[in-house]
Coordinates of C-alpha atoms in Angstrom, one line a residue:
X9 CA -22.9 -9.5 -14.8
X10 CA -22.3 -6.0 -12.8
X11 CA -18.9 -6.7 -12.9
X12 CA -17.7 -7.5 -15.9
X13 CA -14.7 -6.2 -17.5
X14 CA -16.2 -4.3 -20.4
X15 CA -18.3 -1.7 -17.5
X16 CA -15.6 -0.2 -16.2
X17 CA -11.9 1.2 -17.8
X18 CA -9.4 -1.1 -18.4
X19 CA -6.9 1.1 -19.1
X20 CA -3.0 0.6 -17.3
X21 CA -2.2 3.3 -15.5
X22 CA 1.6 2.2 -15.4
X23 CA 3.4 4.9 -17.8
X24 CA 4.6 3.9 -21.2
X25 CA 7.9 1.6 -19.9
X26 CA 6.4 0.4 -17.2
X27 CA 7.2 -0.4 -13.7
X28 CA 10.7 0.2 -14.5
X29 CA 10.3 3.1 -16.0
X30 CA 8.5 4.9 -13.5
X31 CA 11.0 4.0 -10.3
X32 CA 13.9 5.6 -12.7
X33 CA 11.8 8.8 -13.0
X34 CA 10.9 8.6 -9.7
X35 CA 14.1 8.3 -8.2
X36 CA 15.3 11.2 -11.0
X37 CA 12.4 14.0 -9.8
X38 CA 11.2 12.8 -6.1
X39 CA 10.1 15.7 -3.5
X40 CA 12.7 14.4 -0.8
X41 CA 16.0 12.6 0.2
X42 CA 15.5 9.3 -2.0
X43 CA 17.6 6.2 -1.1
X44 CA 17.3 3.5 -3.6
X45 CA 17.9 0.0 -1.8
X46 CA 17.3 -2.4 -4.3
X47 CA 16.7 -2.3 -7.8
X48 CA 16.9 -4.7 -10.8
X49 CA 18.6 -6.7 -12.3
X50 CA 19.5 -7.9 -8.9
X51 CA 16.3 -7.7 -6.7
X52 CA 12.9 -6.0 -6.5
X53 CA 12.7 -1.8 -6.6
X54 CA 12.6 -1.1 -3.2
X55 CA 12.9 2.7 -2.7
X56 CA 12.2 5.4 0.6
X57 CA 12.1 9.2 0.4
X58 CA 12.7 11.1 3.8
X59 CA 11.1 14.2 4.2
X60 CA 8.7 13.2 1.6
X61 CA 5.4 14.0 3.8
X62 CA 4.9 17.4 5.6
X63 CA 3.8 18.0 9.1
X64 CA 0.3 19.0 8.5
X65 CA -0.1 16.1 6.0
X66 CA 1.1 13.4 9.2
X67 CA -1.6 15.5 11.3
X68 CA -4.2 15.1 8.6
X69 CA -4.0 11.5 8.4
X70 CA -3.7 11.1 13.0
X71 CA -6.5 13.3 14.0
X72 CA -9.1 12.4 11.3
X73 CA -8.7 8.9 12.3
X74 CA -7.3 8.1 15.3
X75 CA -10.8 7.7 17.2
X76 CA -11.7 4.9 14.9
X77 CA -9.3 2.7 15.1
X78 CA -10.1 -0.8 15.4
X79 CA -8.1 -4.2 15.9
X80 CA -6.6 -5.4 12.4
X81 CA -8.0 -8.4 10.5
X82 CA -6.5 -10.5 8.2
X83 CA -7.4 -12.4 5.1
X84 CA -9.3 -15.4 5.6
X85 CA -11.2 -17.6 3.1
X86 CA -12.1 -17.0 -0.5
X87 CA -15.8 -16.7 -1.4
X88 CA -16.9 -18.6 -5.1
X89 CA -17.7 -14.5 -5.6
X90 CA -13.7 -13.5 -4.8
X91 CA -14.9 -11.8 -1.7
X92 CA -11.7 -12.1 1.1
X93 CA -13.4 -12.8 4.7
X94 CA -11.6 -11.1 7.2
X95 CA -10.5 -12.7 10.9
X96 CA -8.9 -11.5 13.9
X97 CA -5.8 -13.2 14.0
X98 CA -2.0 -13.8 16.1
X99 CA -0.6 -12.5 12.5
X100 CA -1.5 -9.4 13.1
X101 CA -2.4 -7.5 16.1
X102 CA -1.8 -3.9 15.0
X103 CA -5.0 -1.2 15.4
X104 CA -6.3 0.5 12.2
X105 CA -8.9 3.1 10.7
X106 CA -9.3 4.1 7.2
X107 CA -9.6 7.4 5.7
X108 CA -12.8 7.9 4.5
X109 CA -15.0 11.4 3.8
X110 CA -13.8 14.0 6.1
X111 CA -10.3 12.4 6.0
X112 CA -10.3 12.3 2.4
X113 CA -11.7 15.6 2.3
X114 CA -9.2 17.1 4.5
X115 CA -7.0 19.6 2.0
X116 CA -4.0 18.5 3.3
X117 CA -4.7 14.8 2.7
X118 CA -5.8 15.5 -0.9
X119 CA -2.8 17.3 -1.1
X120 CA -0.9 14.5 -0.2
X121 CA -2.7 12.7 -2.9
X122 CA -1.5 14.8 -5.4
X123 CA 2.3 14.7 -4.5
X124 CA 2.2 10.7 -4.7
X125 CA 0.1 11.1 -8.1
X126 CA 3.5 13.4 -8.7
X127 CA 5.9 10.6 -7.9
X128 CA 4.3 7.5 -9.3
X129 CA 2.8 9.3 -12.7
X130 CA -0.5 7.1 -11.9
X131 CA -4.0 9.1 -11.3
X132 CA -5.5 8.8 -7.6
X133 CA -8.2 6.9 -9.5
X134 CA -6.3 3.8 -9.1
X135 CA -5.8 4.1 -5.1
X136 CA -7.3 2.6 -2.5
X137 CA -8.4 4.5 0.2
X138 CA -5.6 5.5 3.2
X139 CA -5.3 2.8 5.5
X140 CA -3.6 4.7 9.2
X141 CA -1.6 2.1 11.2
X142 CA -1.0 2.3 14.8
X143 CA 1.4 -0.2 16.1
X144 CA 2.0 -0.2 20.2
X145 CA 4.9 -2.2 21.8
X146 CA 5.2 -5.8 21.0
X147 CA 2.8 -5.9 18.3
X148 CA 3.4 -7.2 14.3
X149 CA 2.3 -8.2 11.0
X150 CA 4.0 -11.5 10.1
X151 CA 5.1 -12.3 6.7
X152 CA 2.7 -11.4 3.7
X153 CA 2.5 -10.3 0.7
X154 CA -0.1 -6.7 -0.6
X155 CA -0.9 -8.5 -3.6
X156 CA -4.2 -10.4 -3.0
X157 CA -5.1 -13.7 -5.0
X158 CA -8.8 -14.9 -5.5
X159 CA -8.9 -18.7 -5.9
X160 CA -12.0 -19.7 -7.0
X161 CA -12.7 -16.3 -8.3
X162 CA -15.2 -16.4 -11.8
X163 CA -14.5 -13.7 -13.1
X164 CA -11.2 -10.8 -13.4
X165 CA -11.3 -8.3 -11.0
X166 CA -12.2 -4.8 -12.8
X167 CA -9.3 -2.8 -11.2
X168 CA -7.0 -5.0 -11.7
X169 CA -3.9 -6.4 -9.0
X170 CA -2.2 -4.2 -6.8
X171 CA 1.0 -3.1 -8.7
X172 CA 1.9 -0.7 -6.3
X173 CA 2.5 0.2 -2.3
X174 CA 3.0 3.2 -0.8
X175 CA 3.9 3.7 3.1
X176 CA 4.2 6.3 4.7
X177 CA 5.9 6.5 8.3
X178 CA 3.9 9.0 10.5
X179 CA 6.2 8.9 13.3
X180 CA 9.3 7.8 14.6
X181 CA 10.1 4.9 17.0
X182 CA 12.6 4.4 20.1
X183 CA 13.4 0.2 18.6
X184 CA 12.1 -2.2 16.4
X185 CA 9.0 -1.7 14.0
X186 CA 10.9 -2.0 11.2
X187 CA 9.4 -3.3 7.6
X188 CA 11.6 -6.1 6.5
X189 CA 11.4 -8.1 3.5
X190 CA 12.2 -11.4 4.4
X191 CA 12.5 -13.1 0.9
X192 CA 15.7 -11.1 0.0
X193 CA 18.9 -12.5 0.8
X194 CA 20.4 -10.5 2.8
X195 CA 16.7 -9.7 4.1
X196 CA 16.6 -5.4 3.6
X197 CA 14.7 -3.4 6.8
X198 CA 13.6 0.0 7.0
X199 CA 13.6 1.5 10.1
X200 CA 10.5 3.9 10.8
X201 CA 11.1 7.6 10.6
X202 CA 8.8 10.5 10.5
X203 CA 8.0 11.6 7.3
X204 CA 9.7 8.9 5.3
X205 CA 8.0 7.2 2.0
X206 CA 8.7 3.5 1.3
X207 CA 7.8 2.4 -2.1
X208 CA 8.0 -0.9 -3.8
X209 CA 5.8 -3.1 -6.4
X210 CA 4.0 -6.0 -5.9
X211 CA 3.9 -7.1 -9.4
X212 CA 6.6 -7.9 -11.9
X213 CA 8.2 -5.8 -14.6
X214 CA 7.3 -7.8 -17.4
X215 CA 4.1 -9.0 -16.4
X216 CA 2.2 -6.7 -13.9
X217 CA -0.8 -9.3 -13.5
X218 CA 1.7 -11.5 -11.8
X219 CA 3.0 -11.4 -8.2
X220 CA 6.9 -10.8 -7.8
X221 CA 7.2 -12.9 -4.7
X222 CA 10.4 -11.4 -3.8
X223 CA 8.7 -8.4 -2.1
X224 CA 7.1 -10.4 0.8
X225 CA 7.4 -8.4 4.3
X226 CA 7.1 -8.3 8.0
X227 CA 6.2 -5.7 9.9
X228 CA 8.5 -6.7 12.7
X229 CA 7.3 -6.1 16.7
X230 CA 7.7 -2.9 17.7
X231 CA 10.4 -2.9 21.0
X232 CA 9.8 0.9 22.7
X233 CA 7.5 3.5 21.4
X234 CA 4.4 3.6 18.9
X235 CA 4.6 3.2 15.5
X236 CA 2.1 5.1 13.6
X237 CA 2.1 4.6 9.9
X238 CA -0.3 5.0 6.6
X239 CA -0.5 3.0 3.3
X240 CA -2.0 3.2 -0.2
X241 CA -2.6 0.5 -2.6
X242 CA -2.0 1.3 -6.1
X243 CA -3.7 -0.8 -8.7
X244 CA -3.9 -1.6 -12.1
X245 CA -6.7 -0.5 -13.6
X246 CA -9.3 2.6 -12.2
X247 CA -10.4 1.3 -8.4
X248 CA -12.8 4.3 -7.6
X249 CA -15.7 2.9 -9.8
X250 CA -15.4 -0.7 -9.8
X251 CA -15.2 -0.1 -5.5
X252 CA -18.5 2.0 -5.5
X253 CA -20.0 -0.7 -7.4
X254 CA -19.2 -3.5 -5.3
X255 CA -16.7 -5.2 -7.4
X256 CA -13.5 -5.3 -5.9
X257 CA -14.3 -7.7 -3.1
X258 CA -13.6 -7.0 0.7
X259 CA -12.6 -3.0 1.5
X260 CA -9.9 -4.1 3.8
X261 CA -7.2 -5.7 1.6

C-alpha cells in the first residue's frame, strides 16, 4: 500500500513536554507583543503576537497570490480512500489562493517560515502549505473546527492530525472579521490587526491524535473593510513527503 505508515517518518514533531510545553516556551521567547488569552487548566492555549510578521513578509504572501484567488470550498463527503470532496457552500464564501512555488520561494516568505519554526520548535516539514485569505464585506466562515476526521478512512494518515494552527492577520479592518471561538464560555474574539499571530491547538495535551473540541471557531462577517489573512497547518508527523506522494487526502483542508 503507497501509503502505509512504515514509508514515511513517524516521528512527533511536538517537543519533549508536549503541547504544553511548547506554548510556555513560546510565550517565554516570542518575536513580538504576546498576549496569552486562554490557557489550561481552564480552557484551550489560545495565544496572539502583534508585530510578529514584518511588512515585506505581509507583501510576500499579497502579491504572489492575490491573482489566484478563487471562491472557498468546504469539506464535503468522505471517500472509502479518506479523500475530503470539496463544495461551494453558504458556510463559507471567503476567496482564497495557496502559496505554492514562486510564493514559497519568495525569501521573505521562507523567512517567515523560519520565524514560526522559531516559535513552535516544530520543522517546516510538518506544515502545510500557506493558505492567503481574502475576506470582503459581509462574508464568513461559520463554525468549524482545522482538525479534519476521515470516517470510513482504511488506513492512518501518514502525517498525522493537525496539532497545530497558525494565522496570521495581513491587514487591519474598519468592523467585524473577527475569529471567535464559539465553544468557550464566555466565547473569546480576536479582532484582526496587521501583523498579528494567532496561535492555538487543535489537539489535546494528553493525547494529540484526539480533537480538543473546545477550539471550534467562526470567522465572523466582516462589517467595513477587507480582511486579508494567511494560515498554516501544523501536523503531527512530516507532511512534505506523504503530500508529494498523494497520501494526505484533498490539498485544501
Amino acid at each position: 500500500v503507497r501509503c502505509r505508515l512504515d514509508r514515511f517518518n513517524q516521528t512527533s514533531g511536538l517537543p519533549e513536554g508536549g503541547l504544553d510545553a511548547l506554548f510556555e516556551r513560546m510565550i517565554q521567547t516570542a518575536d513580538g507583543q504576546v498576549e496569552v488569552l486562554s490557557r489550561p487548566p481552564d480552557g484551550p492555549w489560545i495565544v496572539t503576537i502583534d508585530g510578529f510578521l514584518s511588512d515585506a513578509q505581509m507583501e510576500a504572501l499579497v502579491t504572489t497570490t492575490m491573482g489566484k484567488m478563487e471562491r472557498s470550498t468546504d469539506d464535503g463527503a468522505v471517500s472509502a480512500d479518506g479523500e475530503v470532496a470539496k463544495e461551494v457552500s453558504s458556510r463559507r464564501t471567503s476567496s482564497n489562493a495557496w502559496c505554492m512555488a514562486g510564493c514559497e520561494a519568495d525569501r521573505h516568505v521562507r523567512a517567515l517560515s523560519g520565524r514560526i519554526e522559531a516559535l513552535t520548535g516544530i520543522s517546516r516539514q510538518h506544515y502545510e502549505q500557506y493558505q492567503v485569505l481574502r475576506y470582503d464585506p459581509s462574508q464568513r466562515y461559520v463554525r468549524h473546527h482545522d482538525y479534519v476526521p476521515r470516517p470510513g478512512q482504511t488506513f492512518a494518515e501518514p502525517h498525522g492530525p493537525r496539532v497545530l494552527t497558525v494565522f496570521l492577520y495581513l491587514s487591519d479592518v474598519e468592523s467585524g472579521g473577527e475569529t471567535a471561538f464559539t465553544d468557550l464560555s464566555p466565547p473569546i474574539a480576536i479582532l484582526p490587526k496587521r501583523g498579528r499571530a494567532l496561535v492555538w491547538p487543535s489537539v489535546l495535551a494528553d493525547d494529540p491524535t484526539t480533537q480538543d473540541a473546545r477550539t471550534h471557531h467562526e470567522a465572523r462577517p466582516v462589517g467595513r473593510g477587507v480582511k486579508l489573512a494567511a494560515n498554516t497547518w501544523i501536523h503531527l508527523h512530516d507532511y512534505r513527503l506523504p503530500n508529494l506522494w498523494g497520501c494526505t487526502g484533498a490539498f485544501e483542508g
